[in-house]
mmCIF file of C-alpha atoms in Angstrom:
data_model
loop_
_atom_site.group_PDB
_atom_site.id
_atom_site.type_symbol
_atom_site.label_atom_id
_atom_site.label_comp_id
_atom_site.label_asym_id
_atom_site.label_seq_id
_atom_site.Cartn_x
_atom_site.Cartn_y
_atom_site.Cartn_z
ATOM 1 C CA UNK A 219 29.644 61.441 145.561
ATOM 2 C CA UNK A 220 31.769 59.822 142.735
ATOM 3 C CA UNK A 221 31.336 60.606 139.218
ATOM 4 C CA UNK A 222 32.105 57.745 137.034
ATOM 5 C CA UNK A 223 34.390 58.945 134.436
ATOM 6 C CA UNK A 224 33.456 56.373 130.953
ATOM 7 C CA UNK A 225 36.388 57.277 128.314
ATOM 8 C CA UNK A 226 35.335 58.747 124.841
ATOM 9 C CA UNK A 227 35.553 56.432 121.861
ATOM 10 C CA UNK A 228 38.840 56.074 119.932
ATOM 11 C CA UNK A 229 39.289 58.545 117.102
ATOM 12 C CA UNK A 230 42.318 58.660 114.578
ATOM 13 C CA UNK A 231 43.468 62.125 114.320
ATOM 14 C CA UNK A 232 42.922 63.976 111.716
ATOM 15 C CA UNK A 233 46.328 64.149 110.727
ATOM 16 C CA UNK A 234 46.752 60.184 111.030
ATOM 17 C CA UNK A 235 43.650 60.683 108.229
ATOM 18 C CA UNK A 236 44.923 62.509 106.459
ATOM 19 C CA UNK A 237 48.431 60.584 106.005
ATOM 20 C CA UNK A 238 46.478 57.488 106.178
ATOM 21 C CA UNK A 239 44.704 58.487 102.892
ATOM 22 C CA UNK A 240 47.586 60.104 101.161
ATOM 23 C CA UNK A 241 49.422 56.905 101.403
ATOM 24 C CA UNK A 242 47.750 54.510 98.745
ATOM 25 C CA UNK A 243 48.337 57.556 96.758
ATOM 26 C CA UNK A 244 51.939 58.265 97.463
ATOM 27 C CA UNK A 245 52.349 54.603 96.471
ATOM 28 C CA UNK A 246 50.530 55.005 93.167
ATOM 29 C CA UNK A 247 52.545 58.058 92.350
ATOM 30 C CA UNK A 248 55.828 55.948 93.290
ATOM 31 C CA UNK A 249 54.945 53.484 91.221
ATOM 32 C CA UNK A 250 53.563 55.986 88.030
ATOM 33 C CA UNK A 251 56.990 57.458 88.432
ATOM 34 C CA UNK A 252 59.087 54.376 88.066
ATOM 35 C CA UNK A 253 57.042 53.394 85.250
ATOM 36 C CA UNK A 254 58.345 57.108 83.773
ATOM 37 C CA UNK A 255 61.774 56.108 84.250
ATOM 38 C CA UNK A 256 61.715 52.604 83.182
ATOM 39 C CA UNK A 257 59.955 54.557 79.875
ATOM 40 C CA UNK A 258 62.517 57.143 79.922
ATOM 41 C CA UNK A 259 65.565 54.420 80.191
ATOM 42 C CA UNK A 260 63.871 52.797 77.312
ATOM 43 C CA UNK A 261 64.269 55.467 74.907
ATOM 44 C CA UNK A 262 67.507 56.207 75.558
ATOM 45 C CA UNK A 263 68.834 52.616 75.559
ATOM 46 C CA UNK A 264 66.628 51.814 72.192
ATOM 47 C CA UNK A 265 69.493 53.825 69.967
ATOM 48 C CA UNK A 266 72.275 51.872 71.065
ATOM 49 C CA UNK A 267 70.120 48.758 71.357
ATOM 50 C CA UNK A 268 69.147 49.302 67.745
ATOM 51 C CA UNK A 269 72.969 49.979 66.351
ATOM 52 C CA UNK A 270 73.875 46.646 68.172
ATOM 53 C CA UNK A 271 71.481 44.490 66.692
ATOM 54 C CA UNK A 272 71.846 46.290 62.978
ATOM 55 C CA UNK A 273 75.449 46.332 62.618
ATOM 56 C CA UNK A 274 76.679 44.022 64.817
ATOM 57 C CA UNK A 275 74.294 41.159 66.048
ATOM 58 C CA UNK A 276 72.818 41.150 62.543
ATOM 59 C CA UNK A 277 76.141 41.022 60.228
ATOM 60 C CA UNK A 278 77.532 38.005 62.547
ATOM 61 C CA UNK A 279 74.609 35.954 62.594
ATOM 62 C CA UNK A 280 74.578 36.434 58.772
ATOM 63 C CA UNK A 281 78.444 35.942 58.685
ATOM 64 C CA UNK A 282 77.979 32.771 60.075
ATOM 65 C CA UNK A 283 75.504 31.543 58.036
ATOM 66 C CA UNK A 284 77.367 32.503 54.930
ATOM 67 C CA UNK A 285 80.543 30.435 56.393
ATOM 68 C CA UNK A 286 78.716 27.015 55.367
ATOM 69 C CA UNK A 287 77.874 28.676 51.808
ATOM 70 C CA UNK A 288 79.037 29.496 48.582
ATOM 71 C CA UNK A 289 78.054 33.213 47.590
ATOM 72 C CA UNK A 290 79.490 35.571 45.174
ATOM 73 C CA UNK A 291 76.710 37.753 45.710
ATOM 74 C CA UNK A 292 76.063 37.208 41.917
ATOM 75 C CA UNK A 293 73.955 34.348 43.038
ATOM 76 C CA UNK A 294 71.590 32.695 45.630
ATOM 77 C CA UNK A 295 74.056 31.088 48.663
ATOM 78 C CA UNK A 296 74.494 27.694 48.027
ATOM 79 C CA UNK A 297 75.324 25.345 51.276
ATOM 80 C CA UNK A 298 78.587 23.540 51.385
ATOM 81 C CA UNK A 299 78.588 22.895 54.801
ATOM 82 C CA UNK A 300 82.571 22.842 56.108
ATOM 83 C CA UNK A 301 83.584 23.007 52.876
ATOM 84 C CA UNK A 302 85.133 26.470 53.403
ATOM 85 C CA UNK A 303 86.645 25.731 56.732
ATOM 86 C CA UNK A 304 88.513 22.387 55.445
ATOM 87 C CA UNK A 305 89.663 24.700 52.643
ATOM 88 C CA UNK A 306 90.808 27.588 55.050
ATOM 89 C CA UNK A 307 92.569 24.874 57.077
ATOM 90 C CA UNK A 308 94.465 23.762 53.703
ATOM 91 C CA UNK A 309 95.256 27.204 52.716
ATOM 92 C CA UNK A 310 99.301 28.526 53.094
ATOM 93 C CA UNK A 311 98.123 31.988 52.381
ATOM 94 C CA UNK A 312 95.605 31.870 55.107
ATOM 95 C CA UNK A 313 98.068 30.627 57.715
ATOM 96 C CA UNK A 314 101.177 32.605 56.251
ATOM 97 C CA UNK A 315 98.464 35.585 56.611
ATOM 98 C CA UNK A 316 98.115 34.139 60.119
ATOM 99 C CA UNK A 317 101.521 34.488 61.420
ATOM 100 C CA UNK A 318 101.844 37.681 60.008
ATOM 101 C CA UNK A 319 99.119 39.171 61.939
ATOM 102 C CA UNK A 320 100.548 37.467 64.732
ATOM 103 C CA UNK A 321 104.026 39.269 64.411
ATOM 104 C CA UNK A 322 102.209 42.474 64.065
ATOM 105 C CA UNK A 323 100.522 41.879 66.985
ATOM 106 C CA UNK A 324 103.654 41.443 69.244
ATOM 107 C CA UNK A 325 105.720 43.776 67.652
ATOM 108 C CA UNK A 326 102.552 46.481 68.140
ATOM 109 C CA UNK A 327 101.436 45.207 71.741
ATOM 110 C CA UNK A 328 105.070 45.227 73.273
ATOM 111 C CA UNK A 329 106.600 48.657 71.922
ATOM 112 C CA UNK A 330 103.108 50.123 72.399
ATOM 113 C CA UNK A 331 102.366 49.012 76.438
ATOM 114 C CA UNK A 332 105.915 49.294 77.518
ATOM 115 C CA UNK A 333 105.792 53.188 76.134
ATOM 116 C CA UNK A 334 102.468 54.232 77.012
ATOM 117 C CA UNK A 335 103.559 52.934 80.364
ATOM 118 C CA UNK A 336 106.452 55.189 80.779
ATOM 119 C CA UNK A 337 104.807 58.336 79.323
ATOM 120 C CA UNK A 338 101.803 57.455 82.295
ATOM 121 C CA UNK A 339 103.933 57.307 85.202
ATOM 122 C CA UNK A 340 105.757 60.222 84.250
ATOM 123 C CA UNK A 341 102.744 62.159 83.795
ATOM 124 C CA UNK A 342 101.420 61.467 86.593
ATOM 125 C CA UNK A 343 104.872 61.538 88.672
ATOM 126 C CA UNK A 344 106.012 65.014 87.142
ATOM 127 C CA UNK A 345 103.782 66.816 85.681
ATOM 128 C CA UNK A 346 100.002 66.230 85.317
ATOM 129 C CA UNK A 347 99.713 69.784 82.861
ATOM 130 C CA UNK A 348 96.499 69.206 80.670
ATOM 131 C CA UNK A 349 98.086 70.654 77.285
ATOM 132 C CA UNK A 350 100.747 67.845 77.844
ATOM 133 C CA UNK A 351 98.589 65.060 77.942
ATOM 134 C CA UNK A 352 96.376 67.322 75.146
ATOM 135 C CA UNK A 353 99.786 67.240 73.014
ATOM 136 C CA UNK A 354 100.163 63.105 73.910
ATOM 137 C CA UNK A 355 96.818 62.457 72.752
ATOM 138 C CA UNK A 356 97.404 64.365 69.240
ATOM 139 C CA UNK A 357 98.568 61.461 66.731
ATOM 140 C CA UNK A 358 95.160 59.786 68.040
ATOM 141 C CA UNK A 359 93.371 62.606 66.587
ATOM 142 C CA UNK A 360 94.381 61.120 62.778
ATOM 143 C CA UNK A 361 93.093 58.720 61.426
ATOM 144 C CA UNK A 362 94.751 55.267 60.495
ATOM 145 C CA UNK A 363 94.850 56.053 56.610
ATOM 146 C CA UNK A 364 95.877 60.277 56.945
ATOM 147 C CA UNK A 365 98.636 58.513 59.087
ATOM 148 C CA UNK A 366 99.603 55.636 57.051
ATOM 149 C CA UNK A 367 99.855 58.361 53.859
ATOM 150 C CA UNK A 368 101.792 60.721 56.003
ATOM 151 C CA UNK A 369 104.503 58.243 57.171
ATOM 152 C CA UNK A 370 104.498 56.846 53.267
ATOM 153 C CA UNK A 371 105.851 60.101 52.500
ATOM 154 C CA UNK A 372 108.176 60.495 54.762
ATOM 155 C CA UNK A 373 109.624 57.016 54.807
ATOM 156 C CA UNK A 374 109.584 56.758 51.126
ATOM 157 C CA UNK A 375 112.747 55.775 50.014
ATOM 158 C CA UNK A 376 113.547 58.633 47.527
ATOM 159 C CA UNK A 377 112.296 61.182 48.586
ATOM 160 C CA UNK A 378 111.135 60.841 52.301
ATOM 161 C CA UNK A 379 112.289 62.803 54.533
ATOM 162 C CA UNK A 380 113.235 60.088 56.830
ATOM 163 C CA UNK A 381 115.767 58.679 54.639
ATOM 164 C CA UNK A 382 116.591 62.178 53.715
ATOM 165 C CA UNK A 383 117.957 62.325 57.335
ATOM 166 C CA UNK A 384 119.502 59.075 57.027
ATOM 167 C CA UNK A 385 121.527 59.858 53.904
ATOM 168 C CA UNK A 386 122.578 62.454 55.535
ATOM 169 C CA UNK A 387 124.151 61.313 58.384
ATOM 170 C CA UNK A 388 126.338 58.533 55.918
ATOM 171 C CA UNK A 389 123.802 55.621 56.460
ATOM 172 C CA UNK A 390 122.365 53.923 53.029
ATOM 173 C CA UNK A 391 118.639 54.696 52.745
ATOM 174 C CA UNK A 392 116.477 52.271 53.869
ATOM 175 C CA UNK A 393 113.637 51.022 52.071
ATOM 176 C CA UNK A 394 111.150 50.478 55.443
ATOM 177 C CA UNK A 395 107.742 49.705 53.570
ATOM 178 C CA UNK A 396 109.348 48.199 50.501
ATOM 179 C CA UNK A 397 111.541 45.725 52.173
ATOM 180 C CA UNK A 398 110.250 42.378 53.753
ATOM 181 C CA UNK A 399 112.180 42.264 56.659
ATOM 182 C CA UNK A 400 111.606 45.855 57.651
ATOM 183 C CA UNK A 401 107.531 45.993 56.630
ATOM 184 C CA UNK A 402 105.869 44.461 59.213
ATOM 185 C CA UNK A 403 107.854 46.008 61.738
ATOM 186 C CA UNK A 404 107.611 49.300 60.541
ATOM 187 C CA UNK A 405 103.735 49.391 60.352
ATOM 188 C CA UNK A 406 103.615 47.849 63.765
ATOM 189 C CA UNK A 407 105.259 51.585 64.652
ATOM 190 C CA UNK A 408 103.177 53.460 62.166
ATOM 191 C CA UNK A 409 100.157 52.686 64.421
ATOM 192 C CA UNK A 410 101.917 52.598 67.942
ATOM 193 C CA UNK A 411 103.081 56.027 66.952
ATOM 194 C CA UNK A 412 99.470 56.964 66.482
ATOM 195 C CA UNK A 413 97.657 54.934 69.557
ATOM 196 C CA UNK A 414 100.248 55.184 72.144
ATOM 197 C CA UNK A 415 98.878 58.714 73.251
ATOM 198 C CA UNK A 416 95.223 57.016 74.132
ATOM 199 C CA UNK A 417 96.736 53.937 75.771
ATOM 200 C CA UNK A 418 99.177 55.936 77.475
ATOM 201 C CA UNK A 419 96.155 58.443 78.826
ATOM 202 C CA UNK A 420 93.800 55.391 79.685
ATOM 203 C CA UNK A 421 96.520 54.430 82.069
ATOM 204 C CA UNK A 422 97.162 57.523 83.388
ATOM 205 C CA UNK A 423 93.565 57.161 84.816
ATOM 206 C CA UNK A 424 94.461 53.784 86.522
ATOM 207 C CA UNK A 425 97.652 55.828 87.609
ATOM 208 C CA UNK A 426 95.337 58.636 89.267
ATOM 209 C CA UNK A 427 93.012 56.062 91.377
ATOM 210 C CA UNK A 428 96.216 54.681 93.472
ATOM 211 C CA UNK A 429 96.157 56.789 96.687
ATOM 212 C CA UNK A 430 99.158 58.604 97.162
ATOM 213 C CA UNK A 431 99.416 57.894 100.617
ATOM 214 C CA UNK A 432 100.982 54.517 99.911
ATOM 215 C CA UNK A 433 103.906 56.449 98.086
ATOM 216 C CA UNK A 434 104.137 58.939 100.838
ATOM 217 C CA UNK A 435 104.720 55.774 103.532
ATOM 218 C CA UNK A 436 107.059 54.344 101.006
ATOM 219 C CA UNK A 437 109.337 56.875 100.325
ATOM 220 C CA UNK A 438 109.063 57.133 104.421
ATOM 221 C CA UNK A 439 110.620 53.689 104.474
ATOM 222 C CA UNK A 440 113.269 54.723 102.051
ATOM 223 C CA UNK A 441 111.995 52.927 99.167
ATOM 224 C CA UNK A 442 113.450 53.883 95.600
ATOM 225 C CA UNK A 443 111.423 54.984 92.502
ATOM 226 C CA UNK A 444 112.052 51.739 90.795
ATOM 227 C CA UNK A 445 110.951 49.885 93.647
ATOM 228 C CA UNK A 446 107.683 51.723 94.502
ATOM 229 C CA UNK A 447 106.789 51.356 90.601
ATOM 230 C CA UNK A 448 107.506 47.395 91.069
ATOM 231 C CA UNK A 449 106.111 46.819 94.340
ATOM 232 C CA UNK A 450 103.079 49.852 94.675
ATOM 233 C CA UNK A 451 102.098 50.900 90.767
ATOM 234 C CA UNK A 452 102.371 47.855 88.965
ATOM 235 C CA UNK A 453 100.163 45.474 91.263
ATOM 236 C CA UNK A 454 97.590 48.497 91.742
ATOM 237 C CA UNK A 455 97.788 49.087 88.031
ATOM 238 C CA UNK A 456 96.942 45.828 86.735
ATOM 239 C CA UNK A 457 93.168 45.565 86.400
ATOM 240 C CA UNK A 458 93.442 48.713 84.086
ATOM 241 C CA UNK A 459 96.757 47.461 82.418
ATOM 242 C CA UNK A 460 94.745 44.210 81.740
ATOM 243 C CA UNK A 461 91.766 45.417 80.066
ATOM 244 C CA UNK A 462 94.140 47.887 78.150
ATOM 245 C CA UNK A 463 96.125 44.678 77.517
ATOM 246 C CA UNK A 464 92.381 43.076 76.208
ATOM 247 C CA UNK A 465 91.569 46.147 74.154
ATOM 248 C CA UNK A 466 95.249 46.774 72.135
ATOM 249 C CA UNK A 467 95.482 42.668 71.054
ATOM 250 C CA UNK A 468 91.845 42.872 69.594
ATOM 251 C CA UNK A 469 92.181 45.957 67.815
ATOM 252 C CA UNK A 470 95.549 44.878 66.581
ATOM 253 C CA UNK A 471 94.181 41.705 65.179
ATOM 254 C CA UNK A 472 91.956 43.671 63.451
ATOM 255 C CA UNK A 473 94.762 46.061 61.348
ATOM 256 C CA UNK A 474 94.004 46.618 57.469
ATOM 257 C CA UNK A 475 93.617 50.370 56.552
ATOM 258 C CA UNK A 476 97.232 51.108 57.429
ATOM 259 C CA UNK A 477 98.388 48.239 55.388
ATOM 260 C CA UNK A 478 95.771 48.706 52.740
ATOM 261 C CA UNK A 479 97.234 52.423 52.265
ATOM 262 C CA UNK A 480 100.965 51.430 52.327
ATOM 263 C CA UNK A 481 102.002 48.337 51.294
ATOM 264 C CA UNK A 482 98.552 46.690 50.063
ATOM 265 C CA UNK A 483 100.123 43.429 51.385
ATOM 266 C CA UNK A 484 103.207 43.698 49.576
ATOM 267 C CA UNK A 485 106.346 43.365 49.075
ATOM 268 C CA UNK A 486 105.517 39.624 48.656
ATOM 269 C CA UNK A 487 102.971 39.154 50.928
ATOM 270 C CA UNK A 488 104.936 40.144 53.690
ATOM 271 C CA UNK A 489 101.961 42.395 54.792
ATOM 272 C CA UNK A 490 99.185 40.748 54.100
ATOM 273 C CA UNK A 491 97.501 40.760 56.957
ATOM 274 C CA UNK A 492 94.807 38.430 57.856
ATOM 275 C CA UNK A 493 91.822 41.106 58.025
ATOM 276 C CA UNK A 494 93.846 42.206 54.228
ATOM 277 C CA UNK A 495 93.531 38.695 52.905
ATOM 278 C CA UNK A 496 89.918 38.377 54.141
ATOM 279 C CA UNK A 497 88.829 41.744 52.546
ATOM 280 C CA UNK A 498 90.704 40.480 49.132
ATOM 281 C CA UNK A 499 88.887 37.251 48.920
ATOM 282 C CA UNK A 500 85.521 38.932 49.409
ATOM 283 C CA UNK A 501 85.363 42.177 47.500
ATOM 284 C CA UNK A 502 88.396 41.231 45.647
ATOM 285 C CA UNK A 503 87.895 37.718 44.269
ATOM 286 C CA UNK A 504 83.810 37.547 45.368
ATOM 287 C CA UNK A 505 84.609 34.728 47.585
ATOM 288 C CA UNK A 506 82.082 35.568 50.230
ATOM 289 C CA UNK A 507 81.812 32.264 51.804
ATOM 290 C CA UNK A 508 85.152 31.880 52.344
ATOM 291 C CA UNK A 509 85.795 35.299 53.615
ATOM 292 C CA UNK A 510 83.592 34.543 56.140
ATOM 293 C CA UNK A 511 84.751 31.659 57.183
ATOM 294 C CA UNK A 512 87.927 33.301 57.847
ATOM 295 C CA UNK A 513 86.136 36.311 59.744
ATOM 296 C CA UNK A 514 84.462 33.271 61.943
ATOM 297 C CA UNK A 515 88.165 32.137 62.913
ATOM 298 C CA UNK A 516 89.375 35.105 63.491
ATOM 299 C CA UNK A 517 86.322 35.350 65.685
ATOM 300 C CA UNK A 518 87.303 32.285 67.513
ATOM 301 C CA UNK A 519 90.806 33.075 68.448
ATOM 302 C CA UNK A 520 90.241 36.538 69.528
ATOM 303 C CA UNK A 521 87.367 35.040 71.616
ATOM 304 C CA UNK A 522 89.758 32.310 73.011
ATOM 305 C CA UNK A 523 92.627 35.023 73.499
ATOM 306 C CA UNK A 524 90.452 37.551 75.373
ATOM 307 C CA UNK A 525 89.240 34.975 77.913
ATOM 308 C CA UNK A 526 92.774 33.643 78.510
ATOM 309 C CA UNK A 527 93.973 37.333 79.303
ATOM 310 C CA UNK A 528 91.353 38.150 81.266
ATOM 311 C CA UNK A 529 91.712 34.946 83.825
ATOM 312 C CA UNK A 530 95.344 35.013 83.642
ATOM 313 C CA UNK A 531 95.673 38.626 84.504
ATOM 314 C CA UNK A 532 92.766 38.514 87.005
ATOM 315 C CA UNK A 533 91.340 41.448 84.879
ATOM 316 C CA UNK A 534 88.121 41.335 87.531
ATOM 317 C CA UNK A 535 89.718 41.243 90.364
ATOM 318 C CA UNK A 536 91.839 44.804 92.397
ATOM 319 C CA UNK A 537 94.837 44.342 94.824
ATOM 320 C CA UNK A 538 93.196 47.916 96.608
ATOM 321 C CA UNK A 539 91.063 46.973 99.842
#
């Protein structure tokens, strides 16, 4: 006799269930908690957002729109359209001011890579002692004006202790911040004596990502010092050394407290700075309008300088695989 066997209904089991009705909720509670974050990311980025928009967004927009006017803050902004521009493009001060900057600039930029370069590599080639690079990084610690007033003193031409020294050793002093061939250059070292330290420990990082192995097979195929620095650091260095590069020309564009504290654009203009000669015209003569202007320029070329040094140095772009 055969017993037919009929099979018992399908049935989820009761852990299947259970997991089946946990997971609506597990996908609420995912989606509750990146609603917490995206709140939580808010708050932090709303500071910084904020500070953007006030003091930076804010004051250009407004900067521009005072370019086309005439304001002495004495009265309502009247529109003059290019007025100011055609006048800034007619102005010998502003172009003399100009090529100043621009001398500071290479002066500062060239003195200031080429030695922060060599104190990096030989940090990180002979010693990599933290109260070293603590001791580099010191003159970055001052500010521009505490260091402008310090090397006033000791330049100064009577009394300095710098041409103290040089009296000394039968050389006639020399009048460094009074003197228009020596001013300009001699500010240009003011602040690479102070900034050097930073650049030099921002490219110590760059230094510190290059994997020594590739020195290790190159002194293996008998390669020199100089050459490994040619051939190894320098190509693996670049994307660092360009936004370093990008940094240094805006910021030295942008000089005026050093100058402002030790030669207030003197002897004869020979220091007067763009970023000097904008700040005079504004809070000095109340030309607002055309202080602007000027600030818009200046805008312009650094803009136009920063993207040719980033696409001619490949800033984006890393020779490591």
């Amino acid at each position: 006799m055969t017993i037919a066997s009929s099979s018992p209904p399908s049935r989820l089991p009761v852990g299947g269930a259970a997991e089946a009705h946990s997971k609506p909720r597990t996908r609420r509670t995912e989606a509750g908690g990146n609603r917490g974050d995206g709140r939580l990311a808010a708050a932090f980025i709303a500071p910084a957002l904020l500070g953007f928009l006030v003091f930076l967004l804010w004051p250009t927009l407004r900067g521009v729109y005072l370019s086309f006017t005439r304001f002495n803050l004495l009265t309502p902004a009247e529109w003059v359209g290019l007025d100011n521009y055609v006048r800034m493009v007619n102005d010998p001060i502003f172009w003399d001011s100009l090529t100043v900057t621009v001398e500071y600039v290479v002066i500062n930029i060239g003195v200031q890579t080429v030695a922060a370069l060599a104190i990096a590599v030989l940090l990180q080639r002979l010693t990599q002692s933290a109260m070293l690079r603590g001791i580099v990084l010191t003159p970055y610690l001052m500010s521009n004006v505490v260091a402008g007033l310090v090397w006033l003193w000791i330049l100064d031409t009577q009394l300095g202790i710098g041409n103290e020294i040089i009296s000394a050793v039968g050389v006639d002093r020399i009048p460094f911040l009074a003197d228009e061939t020596w001013a300009i250059p001699t500010i240009a070292l003011i602040n690479v004596w102070r900034h050097v330290g930073y650049t030099a420990l921002l490219l110590f990082a760059g230094l510190q990502a290059i994997p020594g192995d590739m020195y290790e097979a190159a002194r293996v195929d008998g390669a020199s010092e100089w050459r490994m620095f040619w051939r190894i650091t320098m190509p693996l260095l670049r994307p660092v050394l360009a936004v370093v590069l990008i940094m240094t020309v805006i910021g030295s564009f942008q000089v005026f407290d050093t100058v402002a504290v030790t030669t207030a654009g003197g002897p004869a203009n020979a220091t007067n700075v763009l970023q000097y000669y904008i700040y005079g015209s504004a809070f000095g003569r109340f030309q607002f309008g055309y202080a602007s202007a000027m600030s818009v320029a200046l805008l312009v070329v650094l803009s136009a300088i920063t993207i040719l040094q980033y696409r001619l140095t490949r800033a984006g772009r890393t020779d490591l695989g």
